[in-house]
XYZ file of C-alpha atoms in Angstrom:
390
model
C 64.552 99.021 -55.740
C 61.384 97.495 -56.671
C 61.232 94.069 -55.217
C 62.566 91.124 -56.769
C 62.723 87.072 -57.117
C 65.151 84.650 -58.062
C 63.822 81.043 -58.954
C 65.426 77.973 -60.788
C 63.323 75.767 -63.239
C 64.401 73.165 -65.397
C 62.181 74.005 -68.487
C 61.052 77.061 -70.275
C 57.688 75.843 -70.987
C 55.818 78.052 -68.770
C 58.412 81.193 -69.944
C 56.879 83.593 -72.380
C 59.151 83.014 -75.513
C 58.655 86.819 -76.438
C 59.647 87.875 -72.752
C 62.849 85.877 -72.864
C 63.827 86.596 -76.237
C 63.720 90.144 -75.530
C 66.523 89.714 -73.366
C 68.617 87.743 -75.942
C 69.612 90.905 -78.054
C 68.344 88.667 -80.722
C 71.152 85.775 -80.575
C 69.391 82.868 -81.922
C 71.741 80.551 -79.854
C 70.147 82.032 -76.789
C 66.711 82.216 -77.899
C 63.647 80.353 -76.298
C 62.995 78.011 -79.189
C 66.561 77.120 -79.411
C 66.712 75.891 -75.749
C 63.700 74.823 -75.130
C 63.402 72.619 -78.197
C 66.368 70.838 -76.874
C 64.771 69.716 -73.927
C 61.703 68.786 -75.980
C 63.570 66.543 -77.959
C 65.210 65.157 -74.974
C 68.962 66.022 -75.884
C 69.186 68.461 -72.638
C 67.280 66.350 -69.719
C 68.715 64.716 -66.419
C 69.226 61.291 -68.388
C 71.829 63.268 -71.324
C 73.488 64.843 -68.283
C 72.342 68.100 -69.129
C 69.501 69.249 -66.239
C 68.254 72.662 -67.082
C 68.563 74.843 -63.829
C 67.641 78.148 -65.617
C 67.929 80.792 -63.010
C 65.036 83.545 -63.554
C 65.331 86.997 -62.203
C 61.402 88.233 -61.706
C 60.164 91.836 -60.728
C 56.758 93.102 -59.595
C 55.539 95.753 -61.608
C 52.298 97.309 -61.173
C 50.965 93.886 -59.658
C 52.107 92.109 -62.367
C 55.481 89.617 -62.037
C 57.835 90.558 -65.303
C 61.012 88.572 -66.362
C 63.790 90.874 -65.781
C 66.725 88.376 -66.190
C 67.541 85.204 -66.596
C 70.876 82.837 -66.843
C 70.984 79.392 -69.145
C 72.527 76.930 -66.208
C 73.084 73.165 -66.426
C 73.647 70.646 -63.725
C 76.283 68.413 -65.757
C 77.121 65.049 -64.969
C 79.892 65.015 -67.482
C 82.134 67.335 -69.649
C 81.134 66.164 -72.915
C 79.248 68.991 -75.548
C 81.276 72.042 -73.939
C 84.255 72.820 -76.271
C 86.027 74.058 -73.047
C 88.038 70.686 -71.824
C 88.415 69.976 -68.230
C 88.849 66.593 -68.033
C 92.039 67.063 -66.723
C 90.669 68.990 -63.296
C 88.013 66.134 -63.074
C 90.567 63.778 -63.362
C 92.539 64.993 -60.398
C 89.354 65.398 -58.416
C 89.022 61.656 -58.643
C 92.274 60.748 -57.778
C 92.187 62.700 -54.641
C 88.814 60.941 -53.625
C 86.704 63.785 -54.426
C 83.746 64.161 -56.843
C 83.847 66.634 -59.824
C 80.520 65.575 -61.106
C 77.739 66.957 -60.792
C 79.041 70.881 -61.861
C 76.916 74.025 -62.716
C 77.450 74.835 -66.587
C 76.383 78.493 -67.720
C 76.581 77.849 -71.763
C 74.503 76.801 -74.694
C 74.785 73.314 -75.095
C 76.719 71.991 -77.785
C 77.454 75.374 -78.993
C 80.577 77.509 -78.824
C 79.245 80.424 -80.135
C 79.920 83.700 -77.519
C 76.826 85.634 -76.324
C 75.315 87.270 -73.059
C 75.383 84.547 -70.417
C 73.673 87.370 -67.693
C 70.301 88.171 -69.864
C 69.121 91.633 -68.739
C 68.446 94.966 -69.858
C 70.987 96.579 -67.223
C 73.855 96.263 -65.369
C 72.149 96.449 -62.231
C 70.008 93.075 -63.104
C 73.176 91.504 -64.583
C 74.705 92.092 -61.141
C 71.712 90.377 -59.160
C 71.938 87.343 -61.661
C 75.705 86.540 -61.275
C 75.348 87.167 -57.530
C 72.341 84.745 -57.359
C 73.934 82.111 -59.763
C 77.307 82.152 -57.649
C 75.138 81.515 -54.287
C 72.949 78.853 -55.973
C 76.467 77.243 -56.944
C 78.004 77.952 -53.292
C 74.472 76.413 -51.856
C 74.453 73.268 -54.096
C 76.343 69.988 -54.011
C 78.246 70.678 -57.060
C 82.291 70.746 -57.177
C 82.045 74.048 -59.252
C 80.698 76.555 -61.621
C 81.618 77.362 -64.951
C 80.497 80.251 -67.518
C 81.500 79.545 -70.983
C 82.197 82.350 -73.665
C 80.278 85.046 -71.941
C 80.118 88.507 -74.332
C 82.808 90.876 -73.784
C 80.918 93.384 -71.982
C 79.965 90.721 -69.122
C 83.697 89.475 -68.425
C 84.720 92.434 -66.240
C 81.535 91.883 -64.113
C 82.265 88.544 -64.007
C 85.751 88.511 -63.166
C 85.134 90.857 -60.243
C 83.152 88.399 -58.486
C 86.583 86.166 -58.152
C 86.050 83.695 -60.766
C 89.084 82.464 -62.488
C 89.178 83.430 -66.183
C 90.606 80.873 -69.194
C 91.570 81.944 -72.174
C 90.768 80.013 -75.660
C 90.753 80.726 -79.247
C 87.867 81.006 -81.780
C 87.846 81.879 -85.195
C 85.436 84.575 -86.750
C 85.222 86.196 -90.435
C 84.169 89.989 -90.504
C 82.684 91.823 -93.442
C 85.111 94.419 -94.461
C 82.308 96.180 -96.617
C 83.063 93.752 -99.188
C 81.373 94.237 -102.362
C 81.033 90.470 -103.432
C 83.831 87.113 -102.879
C 85.704 88.247 -105.608
C 86.538 91.564 -103.756
C 87.041 89.535 -100.307
C 89.593 87.317 -102.392
C 91.264 90.330 -103.773
C 92.314 91.614 -100.066
C 94.103 87.951 -99.429
C 97.502 86.881 -100.107
C 98.539 85.635 -103.110
C 98.703 81.690 -101.971
C 95.654 81.698 -99.866
C 93.606 83.170 -102.658
C 95.129 80.717 -105.257
C 94.102 77.965 -102.839
C 90.460 78.827 -102.540
C 90.044 79.269 -106.514
C 91.290 76.096 -106.724
C 89.313 74.328 -104.022
C 86.199 76.096 -105.489
C 87.069 74.948 -109.046
C 87.413 70.956 -107.749
C 83.985 71.237 -106.403
C 82.446 72.244 -109.558
C 84.648 70.125 -111.542
C 83.005 67.488 -109.451
C 79.678 68.404 -110.908
C 78.433 69.651 -107.738
C 76.139 72.655 -107.147
C 75.068 74.481 -104.386
C 72.076 75.962 -102.947
C 71.362 78.203 -99.930
C 67.993 77.692 -98.516
C 66.547 80.062 -95.879
C 64.543 78.053 -93.048
C 60.928 79.319 -94.683
C 61.906 77.257 -97.446
C 63.142 74.165 -96.171
C 61.445 71.048 -96.587
C 61.311 67.739 -94.381
C 63.224 66.141 -97.274
C 65.717 68.765 -96.684
C 65.930 68.370 -92.634
C 66.049 64.676 -93.333
C 69.149 65.005 -95.814
C 70.589 67.409 -93.107
C 70.227 65.015 -90.480
C 71.656 62.222 -92.482
C 74.384 64.241 -92.852
C 74.985 65.283 -89.572
C 74.881 61.454 -88.130
C 77.538 60.905 -90.828
C 79.967 63.155 -89.314
C 79.307 61.683 -86.115
C 79.762 58.074 -87.407
C 83.238 59.301 -88.929
C 84.339 59.865 -85.333
C 83.115 57.143 -83.818
C 80.844 59.082 -81.954
C 77.157 59.662 -81.448
C 75.168 62.800 -81.891
C 74.228 64.703 -79.466
C 71.008 66.313 -81.215
C 68.296 64.125 -82.692
C 66.104 64.272 -85.727
C 62.913 65.911 -83.082
C 65.195 68.754 -82.526
C 65.831 69.973 -85.867
C 61.966 69.702 -86.487
C 61.435 71.704 -83.891
C 63.644 74.781 -84.872
C 62.313 74.339 -88.364
C 59.357 75.037 -87.159
C 59.857 77.494 -84.382
C 63.022 79.486 -85.586
C 63.161 78.859 -89.048
C 63.530 82.838 -89.879
C 66.855 82.138 -87.774
C 68.156 79.141 -90.132
C 70.129 79.083 -93.284
C 70.655 75.575 -95.013
C 73.364 75.255 -97.774
C 72.691 71.717 -99.787
C 75.292 70.593 -102.110
C 74.106 68.103 -104.935
C 75.923 65.880 -107.301
C 74.179 64.720 -110.434
C 70.946 65.701 -109.279
C 71.464 63.900 -105.842
C 72.001 65.816 -102.533
C 75.416 64.816 -100.665
C 75.881 67.357 -98.129
C 74.744 70.051 -96.118
C 75.351 72.506 -93.491
C 73.369 74.588 -91.184
C 73.915 77.879 -89.727
C 71.849 80.249 -87.511
C 71.910 84.155 -88.825
C 70.373 87.240 -87.248
C 70.602 90.787 -88.477
C 74.295 91.196 -88.374
C 75.898 87.602 -87.831
C 75.785 83.958 -89.037
C 76.743 81.467 -86.664
C 78.262 78.186 -88.108
C 77.009 75.086 -86.610
C 77.149 71.506 -87.987
C 77.731 69.961 -91.091
C 78.018 66.519 -92.805
C 77.923 64.654 -96.186
C 77.502 61.284 -97.408
C 80.117 61.469 -100.131
C 83.519 62.929 -100.212
C 84.315 65.485 -102.484
C 87.744 67.405 -102.264
C 86.978 70.865 -100.913
C 83.276 70.514 -100.353
C 83.508 70.888 -96.695
C 85.208 74.215 -97.223
C 82.676 75.360 -99.891
C 79.735 74.042 -98.134
C 80.876 75.518 -94.360
C 82.743 78.431 -95.748
C 82.829 79.838 -98.967
C 78.720 79.418 -99.591
C 78.485 81.107 -96.030
C 80.721 83.988 -96.690
C 79.147 84.838 -100.120
C 75.898 84.765 -98.156
C 77.268 87.525 -95.705
C 78.282 89.599 -98.308
C 75.134 89.331 -100.145
C 72.953 90.425 -97.318
C 75.168 92.994 -95.469
C 76.169 90.541 -92.099
C 79.011 91.862 -90.730
C 80.207 88.783 -88.952
C 80.613 84.757 -89.128
C 81.536 82.760 -86.095
C 82.954 79.829 -87.387
C 83.473 78.663 -83.612
C 86.323 76.671 -82.271
C 89.124 74.859 -83.180
C 90.418 74.417 -87.135
C 93.471 76.406 -87.757
C 92.541 75.619 -91.548
C 90.000 78.369 -91.219
C 92.928 80.684 -91.117
C 93.561 79.861 -94.750
C 90.273 80.771 -95.637
C 89.599 84.313 -94.183
C 89.077 83.643 -90.698
C 91.165 85.281 -88.074
C 91.871 84.348 -84.239
C 89.524 85.890 -81.949
C 90.496 85.494 -78.280
C 87.719 84.297 -75.626
C 87.056 83.351 -72.075
C 85.483 81.158 -69.933
C 85.173 81.795 -66.057
C 85.662 79.451 -63.635
C 84.350 78.851 -59.926
C 86.050 75.748 -57.659
C 84.720 75.629 -54.435
C 87.768 73.356 -52.969
C 90.165 75.671 -52.271
C 93.173 73.677 -53.037
C 91.847 73.025 -56.347
C 91.256 76.650 -56.856
C 94.758 77.314 -55.973
C 95.887 74.421 -58.486
C 93.602 75.500 -61.045
C 94.973 79.129 -60.917
C 98.371 77.765 -61.514
C 97.347 75.496 -64.462
C 95.842 78.538 -66.009
C 98.494 80.827 -65.585
C 100.530 78.198 -67.613
C 97.972 77.811 -70.073
C 97.109 81.534 -70.654
C 100.987 82.129 -71.853
C 100.645 79.090 -74.162
C 97.347 80.479 -75.438
C 99.227 84.017 -76.194
C 102.217 82.358 -78.077
C 99.636 80.371 -79.997
C 97.855 83.130 -80.999
C 101.072 85.216 -81.785
C 101.797 82.380 -84.301
C 98.476 82.375 -86.044
C 98.799 86.395 -86.374
C 102.272 85.514 -87.949
C 100.071 83.487 -90.816
C 97.410 86.199 -91.457
C 95.742 85.213 -94.338
C 95.121 89.026 -95.979
C 97.412 91.039 -97.788
C 100.705 92.316 -96.326
C 102.436 93.494 -99.724
C 101.831 95.557 -102.222
C 98.403 94.870 -103.885
C 99.640 95.442 -107.573
C 102.232 92.986 -107.191
C 100.104 90.627 -105.938
C 97.262 90.624 -108.241
C 99.686 90.343 -111.210
C 101.256 87.285 -109.897
C 97.991 85.792 -109.333
C 97.680 82.951 -111.829
C 95.338 80.941 -109.803
């Protein structure tokens, strides 16, 4: 095996974006620009409880050091912005007089999208990366290591190293070679199809028009609007946004080809916007907000416009993210995903194992219940279409 080294860095500023990005399988949530922009904008720093500890696997090739692999790793001082909830674990640690934080988190900040967490071109290097990351966790003054939403082809490898698997549910939309949005609707059950048509009519009836704008065509005013809307979502929940205006300015400059914004306007004035990331096959729904309430506008801006975009551009998958059974009625289906956890204290590892066993049973029942309410047809198509007065 050629010589290799492993090192940890708290920034990607000195790492070639091209050499990093070639490891990401074109997943925009993993790109150098996405991760480094969060650091440069001050969103992921020690002060915010997200200290980057990126693991780099480097190999000497003909006298040149080449990046062979990487892990997006963070030292966390809390559990905010993760979408896999371990507050009960932290509370149990505290009640036992132990510190749960800091912990190590292998994830994309504020982003519950699935994707590779062991960025490498081959299985051998993934093995090296995982072993190195586990070793770093064991040698560091942390309670645990958590790997969130890894790609399916990494899960068996991670489990083989003894990490505990935790199941979760996301909602994805898949393009079944739909010709257009009407074709998509025709595959849905009568009640779901009727609801979607009614929701879309409410939006247009309120005088709202929508436009989809790709990143290179976005103006500073568009980004200002989006950030105002993004802030409003957090204000409605009496919370503080994780990301700032500078971050969105940076991704607008650095990865505009991966950005799609949907803007809603009423009486010529913008009132809502959603931000999505795209590549050649997948759309990742990310953030949204509105300055004015219009019935059905959230669904139109975040789901129906982006589903239309996927159909028109031949994208095969729309990751709608975690939470929200309301997505089921709009064409999304439940998809099980996993996270993996290394708890260093043996007593708590045993307790977490029992907890995950019980939780897993609940997840299975939850998915079964969701599948009983699938949005697509289960009866004769002709009779359903004949009864559709929506």
